[in-house]
CSV table of C-alpha atoms and ligand atoms in Angstrom, one decimal:
chain,number,residue,atom,x,y,z
C,1,MET,CA,1.5,24.6,23.7
C,2,GLY,CA,4.2,23.5,21.3
C,3,TYR,CA,4.9,24.2,17.6
C,4,ARG,CA,2.0,23.5,15.2
C,5,ILE,CA,3.5,22.2,12.0
C,6,LYS,CA,1.6,21.5,8.8
C,7,GLU,CA,4.3,19.6,7.0
C,8,ILE,CA,8.1,19.0,6.8
C,9,PHE,CA,9.6,18.0,3.5
C,10,HIS,CA,12.8,18.0,1.5
C,11,SER,CA,12.7,19.6,-1.9
C,12,LEU,CA,14.3,22.3,-4.1
C,13,GLN,CA,13.5,25.9,-3.3
C,14,GLY,CA,11.2,27.0,-6.2
C,15,GLU,CA,11.2,30.7,-5.7
C,16,GLY,CA,13.5,33.7,-5.2
C,17,VAL,CA,17.3,34.0,-5.2
C,18,HIS,CA,17.7,30.5,-3.8
C,19,ALA,CA,15.6,28.9,-6.5
C,20,GLY,CA,17.1,25.5,-7.3
C,21,ARG,CA,18.7,25.0,-3.9
C,22,ALA,CA,17.9,21.8,-1.9
C,23,ALA,CA,16.4,22.5,1.5
C,24,VAL,CA,14.1,21.1,4.1
C,25,PHE,CA,10.9,23.1,4.3
C,26,CYS,CA,9.1,23.5,7.7
C,27,ARG,CA,5.6,24.8,7.1
C,28,PHE,CA,4.0,26.3,10.1
C,29,SER,CA,0.3,26.0,10.6
C,30,GLY,CA,-1.7,29.2,10.7
C,31,CYS,CA,-1.5,32.7,9.3
C,32,ASN,CA,-2.5,36.1,10.7
C,33,LEU,CA,-3.8,37.3,7.3
C,34,TRP,CA,-6.2,34.5,6.5
C,35,THR,CA,-7.8,31.6,8.3
C,36,GLY,CA,-7.1,29.3,5.4
C,37,ARG,CA,-10.8,28.5,5.0
C,38,GLU,CA,-12.2,29.2,1.5
C,39,GLN,CA,-15.4,30.8,3.0
C,40,ASP,CA,-13.2,33.4,4.7
C,41,ARG,CA,-11.1,34.2,1.6
C,42,PRO,CA,-13.2,37.1,0.3
C,43,ALA,CA,-12.9,39.0,3.6
C,44,ALA,CA,-9.3,38.1,4.3
C,45,ALA,CA,-6.4,40.6,4.4
C,46,CYS,CA,-4.6,38.3,1.9
C,47,ARG,CA,-6.8,36.7,-0.7
C,48,PHE,CA,-4.5,35.1,-3.3
C,49,CYS,CA,-2.9,32.4,-1.1
C,50,ASP,CA,-2.0,29.2,-2.9
C,51,THR,CA,-1.0,27.2,0.1
C,52,ASP,CA,-2.7,24.8,2.4
C,53,PHE,CA,-1.4,25.8,5.9
C,54,THR,CA,-4.3,24.7,8.1
C,55,GLY,CA,-4.0,21.9,10.6
C,56,THR,CA,-1.1,19.6,11.3
C,57,ASP,CA,-2.0,16.7,9.1
C,58,GLY,CA,0.6,17.0,6.3
C,59,PRO,CA,3.6,14.7,5.7
C,60,GLY,CA,5.9,15.1,8.7
C,61,GLY,CA,3.4,17.5,10.4
C,62,GLY,CA,2.2,17.4,13.9
C,63,VAL,CA,2.5,19.3,17.2
C,64,PHE,CA,6.0,19.4,18.5
C,65,GLY,CA,6.4,20.0,22.2
C,66,ASP,CA,9.7,21.8,22.2
C,67,ALA,CA,12.5,23.2,20.0
C,68,GLN,CA,14.7,20.1,20.3
C,69,THR,CA,11.9,17.8,19.2
C,70,LEU,CA,11.0,19.9,16.2
C,71,ALA,CA,14.6,20.4,15.2
C,72,ALA,CA,15.1,16.6,15.3
C,73,ALA,CA,12.2,16.1,12.9
C,74,ILE,CA,13.6,18.8,10.6
C,75,LEU,CA,17.1,17.3,10.6
C,76,ALA,CA,15.7,13.8,10.0
C,77,ALA,CA,14.1,15.1,6.8
C,78,PHE,CA,17.5,15.6,5.1
C,79,PRO,CA,18.0,12.5,3.0
C,80,TYR,CA,21.8,12.7,3.2
C,81,PRO,CA,24.4,12.8,6.1
C,82,LEU,CA,24.8,16.3,7.6
C,83,ASP,CA,28.5,16.1,8.0
C,84,GLY,CA,29.4,19.4,6.5
C,85,ASN,CA,32.1,18.9,3.8
C,86,GLY,CA,32.0,22.6,3.1
C,87,TRP,CA,28.3,23.2,2.7
C,88,ARG,CA,25.6,23.9,5.2
C,89,PRO,CA,22.2,22.3,5.2
C,90,TYR,CA,19.5,24.8,4.4
C,91,VAL,CA,16.2,25.0,6.3
C,92,VAL,CA,13.3,27.2,5.1
C,93,PHE,CA,10.6,28.2,7.5
C,94,THR,CA,7.4,29.0,5.7
C,95,GLY,CA,3.7,28.8,6.3
C,96,GLY,CA,1.2,30.1,6.9
C,97,GLU,CA,3.1,32.8,8.8
C,98,PRO,CA,6.2,31.5,10.5
C,99,ALA,CA,6.7,34.6,12.6
C,100,LEU,CA,3.7,33.5,14.7
C,101,GLN,CA,5.7,30.5,16.1
C,102,LEU,CA,9.4,30.7,15.1
C,103,THR,CA,11.6,31.1,18.2
C,104,PRO,CA,15.3,31.8,18.8
C,105,GLU,CA,15.6,28.4,20.6
C,106,LEU,CA,14.7,26.6,17.4
C,107,LEU,CA,17.2,28.6,15.4
C,108,ASP,CA,19.9,27.9,18.1
C,109,VAL,CA,19.4,24.2,17.9
C,110,LEU,CA,19.5,24.1,14.1
C,111,HIS,CA,22.6,26.4,14.0
C,112,ALA,CA,24.3,24.1,16.5
C,113,HIS,CA,23.9,21.3,13.9
C,114,GLY,CA,25.4,23.5,11.2
C,115,CYS,CA,22.2,24.5,9.4
C,116,GLN,CA,21.5,27.8,7.7
C,117,CYS,CA,18.0,29.0,8.4
C,118,GLY,CA,15.8,31.1,6.1
C,119,VAL,CA,12.3,32.4,6.5
C,120,GLU,CA,9.5,33.4,4.1
C,121,THR,CA,7.2,35.9,5.9
C,122,ASN,CA,4.5,38.4,5.1
C,123,GLY,CA,6.6,40.9,7.1
C,124,THR,CA,3.8,42.0,9.4
C,125,LEU,CA,5.2,40.5,12.6
C,126,PRO,CA,8.6,40.7,14.2
C,127,LEU,CA,11.1,38.0,13.6
C,128,PRO,CA,13.5,36.4,16.0
C,129,ALA,CA,17.2,37.4,15.6
C,130,GLY,CA,19.7,35.1,14.0
C,131,LEU,CA,18.0,34.2,10.7
C,132,ASP,CA,20.4,33.6,7.9
C,133,TRP,CA,18.1,34.6,5.1
C,134,VAL,CA,14.9,36.8,5.3
C,135,THR,CA,12.4,36.9,2.4
C,136,VAL,CA,9.5,39.3,2.9
C,137,SER,CA,6.5,39.0,0.7
C,138,PRO,CA,4.3,42.1,1.4
C,139,LYS,CA,0.6,42.1,1.1
C,140,ALA,CA,-1.4,45.1,0.1
C,141,GLY,CA,-3.2,46.9,2.9
C,142,THR,CA,-1.0,45.5,5.7
C,143,ARG,CA,1.7,47.3,7.7
C,144,LEU,CA,5.3,46.0,7.3
C,145,VAL,CA,7.3,45.7,10.5
C,146,VAL,CA,10.1,43.8,8.8
C,147,THR,CA,11.6,46.5,6.6
C,148,GLN,CA,15.0,45.0,5.9
C,149,GLY,CA,16.2,41.7,4.9
C,150,ASP,CA,17.7,39.7,2.0
C,151,GLU,CA,14.9,39.6,-0.6
C,152,LEU,CA,11.7,41.4,-1.0
C,153,LYS,CA,9.4,39.3,-3.1
C,154,LEU,CA,6.3,41.0,-4.3
C,155,VAL,CA,3.5,38.9,-5.8
C,156,TRP,CA,2.0,41.1,-8.4
C,157,PRO,CA,-0.3,42.7,-9.6
C,158,GLN,CA,-1.9,43.4,-6.2
C,159,VAL,CA,-4.4,46.2,-6.0
C,160,GLY,CA,-3.0,48.6,-3.5
C,161,ALA,CA,0.6,47.5,-3.7
C,162,ASP,CA,2.9,49.0,-6.3
C,163,PRO,CA,6.5,47.9,-6.5
C,164,SER,CA,7.6,51.5,-6.1
C,165,ASP,CA,6.0,51.5,-2.6
C,166,PHE,CA,8.9,49.3,-1.5
C,167,ASP,CA,11.9,50.8,-3.4
C,168,GLY,CA,13.1,52.7,-0.2
C,169,LEU,CA,13.3,49.6,1.9
C,170,ASP,CA,16.6,47.9,2.9
C,171,PHE,CA,16.7,44.7,0.9
C,172,ARG,CA,19.5,43.2,-1.2
C,173,HIS,CA,17.2,41.8,-3.9
C,174,PHE,CA,13.8,42.9,-5.3
C,175,ILE,CA,11.8,40.3,-7.0
C,176,LEU,CA,8.5,40.6,-8.8
C,177,GLN,CA,6.6,37.3,-9.0
C,178,PRO,CA,3.5,37.0,-11.2
C,179,ARG,CA,0.4,36.4,-9.1
C,180,ASP,CA,-1.0,32.9,-9.7
C,181,ASP,CA,-4.5,32.8,-8.5
C,182,ALA,CA,-6.2,30.9,-11.3
C,183,GLY,CA,-9.5,29.5,-10.1
C,184,ARG,CA,-9.2,30.8,-6.5
C,185,GLY,CA,-11.5,33.8,-6.9
C,186,ALA,CA,-8.9,36.4,-5.9
C,187,GLY,CA,-8.5,38.0,-9.3
C,188,ASP,CA,-9.3,41.6,-9.8
C,189,GLU,CA,-8.9,41.6,-13.6
C,190,PRO,CA,-10.1,38.2,-15.0
C,191,GLY,CA,-7.9,36.9,-17.8
C,192,ALA,CA,-5.1,39.4,-17.1
C,193,ASP,CA,-1.7,38.3,-18.0
C,194,HIS,CA,0.2,38.7,-14.8
C,195,VAL,CA,3.5,37.3,-16.3
C,196,ALA,CA,3.5,39.8,-19.1
C,197,ALA,CA,2.8,42.6,-16.6
C,198,CYS,CA,5.7,41.6,-14.5
C,199,VAL,CA,8.1,41.2,-17.5
C,200,ARG,CA,7.1,44.6,-18.6
C,201,TYR,CA,7.7,46.2,-15.2
C,202,CYS,CA,11.1,44.5,-14.8
C,203,LEU,CA,12.2,45.7,-18.3
C,204,GLU,CA,11.3,49.2,-17.3
C,205,HIS,CA,12.6,49.1,-13.7
C,206,PRO,CA,15.8,47.0,-13.7
C,207,ARG,CA,16.2,47.1,-9.9
C,208,TRP,CA,13.4,44.5,-10.0
C,209,ARG,CA,14.0,41.0,-11.3
C,210,LEU,CA,11.4,38.5,-12.5
C,211,GLY,CA,10.7,35.6,-10.1
C,212,LEU,CA,9.0,32.5,-11.3
C,213,GLN,CA,7.6,29.6,-9.2
C,214,ALA,CA,9.8,27.0,-10.7
C,215,HIS,CA,8.4,24.2,-8.5
C,216,LYS,CA,5.0,24.6,-10.2
C,217,PHE,CA,6.3,24.1,-13.7
C,218,LEU,CA,8.7,21.4,-12.6
C,219,GLY,CA,5.8,19.6,-10.9
C,220,ILE,CA,7.6,19.3,-7.6
C,221,ARG,CA,6.5,20.5,-4.1
Y,1,LIG,S1,0.2,35.9,4.0
Y,1,LIG,FE1,1.1,34.2,3.0
Y,1,LIG,S2,0.4,32.3,4.1
Y,1,LIG,FE2,-0.9,34.1,4.8
Y,1,LIG,S3,-2.7,33.9,3.5
Y,1,LIG,FE3,-1.2,35.3,2.4
Y,1,LIG,S4,0.0,34.1,1.0
Y,1,LIG,FE4,-1.1,32.7,2.5
């Protein structure tokens, strides 16, 4: 069967606590909350997705037969030698939904090469053990099975998901990220200022911090 990968690329993390950190991103193809087809968006469990995760045709993408082969492609995407010197290369598994395909074998191979491995997940599927950083981005109307981790990143506003719904969960960081769905038909209040709403919420609820998608205003991937 193999791992179906949309793309593998090196960039700066644009979101969350690790914003600004160089990493190789491995984007898995497929998601359990949307097909990725525009005609299916209105009926999808998640309707504000801003990512193309369909197919295996992106830069560095493809079908990789085993963990060793995929790990080799990920390691080859680092544009500098991976010889340590006091730092660990960072790999971010994203999607789509990485929990559909991520395996302990893949983490083991990357750990053996000194990598740190993070994941960005919608939290509705179990994750393999051994991840070094877990970011959960919950979606309204879905049931979280990943209820602890490093950061909970709520894209907001979302009808049916209030930040207070997640206050009792076991995360080190709580991040409110303004929903960016311009032109994608997922808005429930046209013209609403999502940034202002998130700023207001964080000012009134200091457990939450504002998260911005730096890669978008920097014009990088
Ligand atoms: S869960 Fe994530 S990858 Fe899946 S459709 Fe929603 S935003 Fe996109």
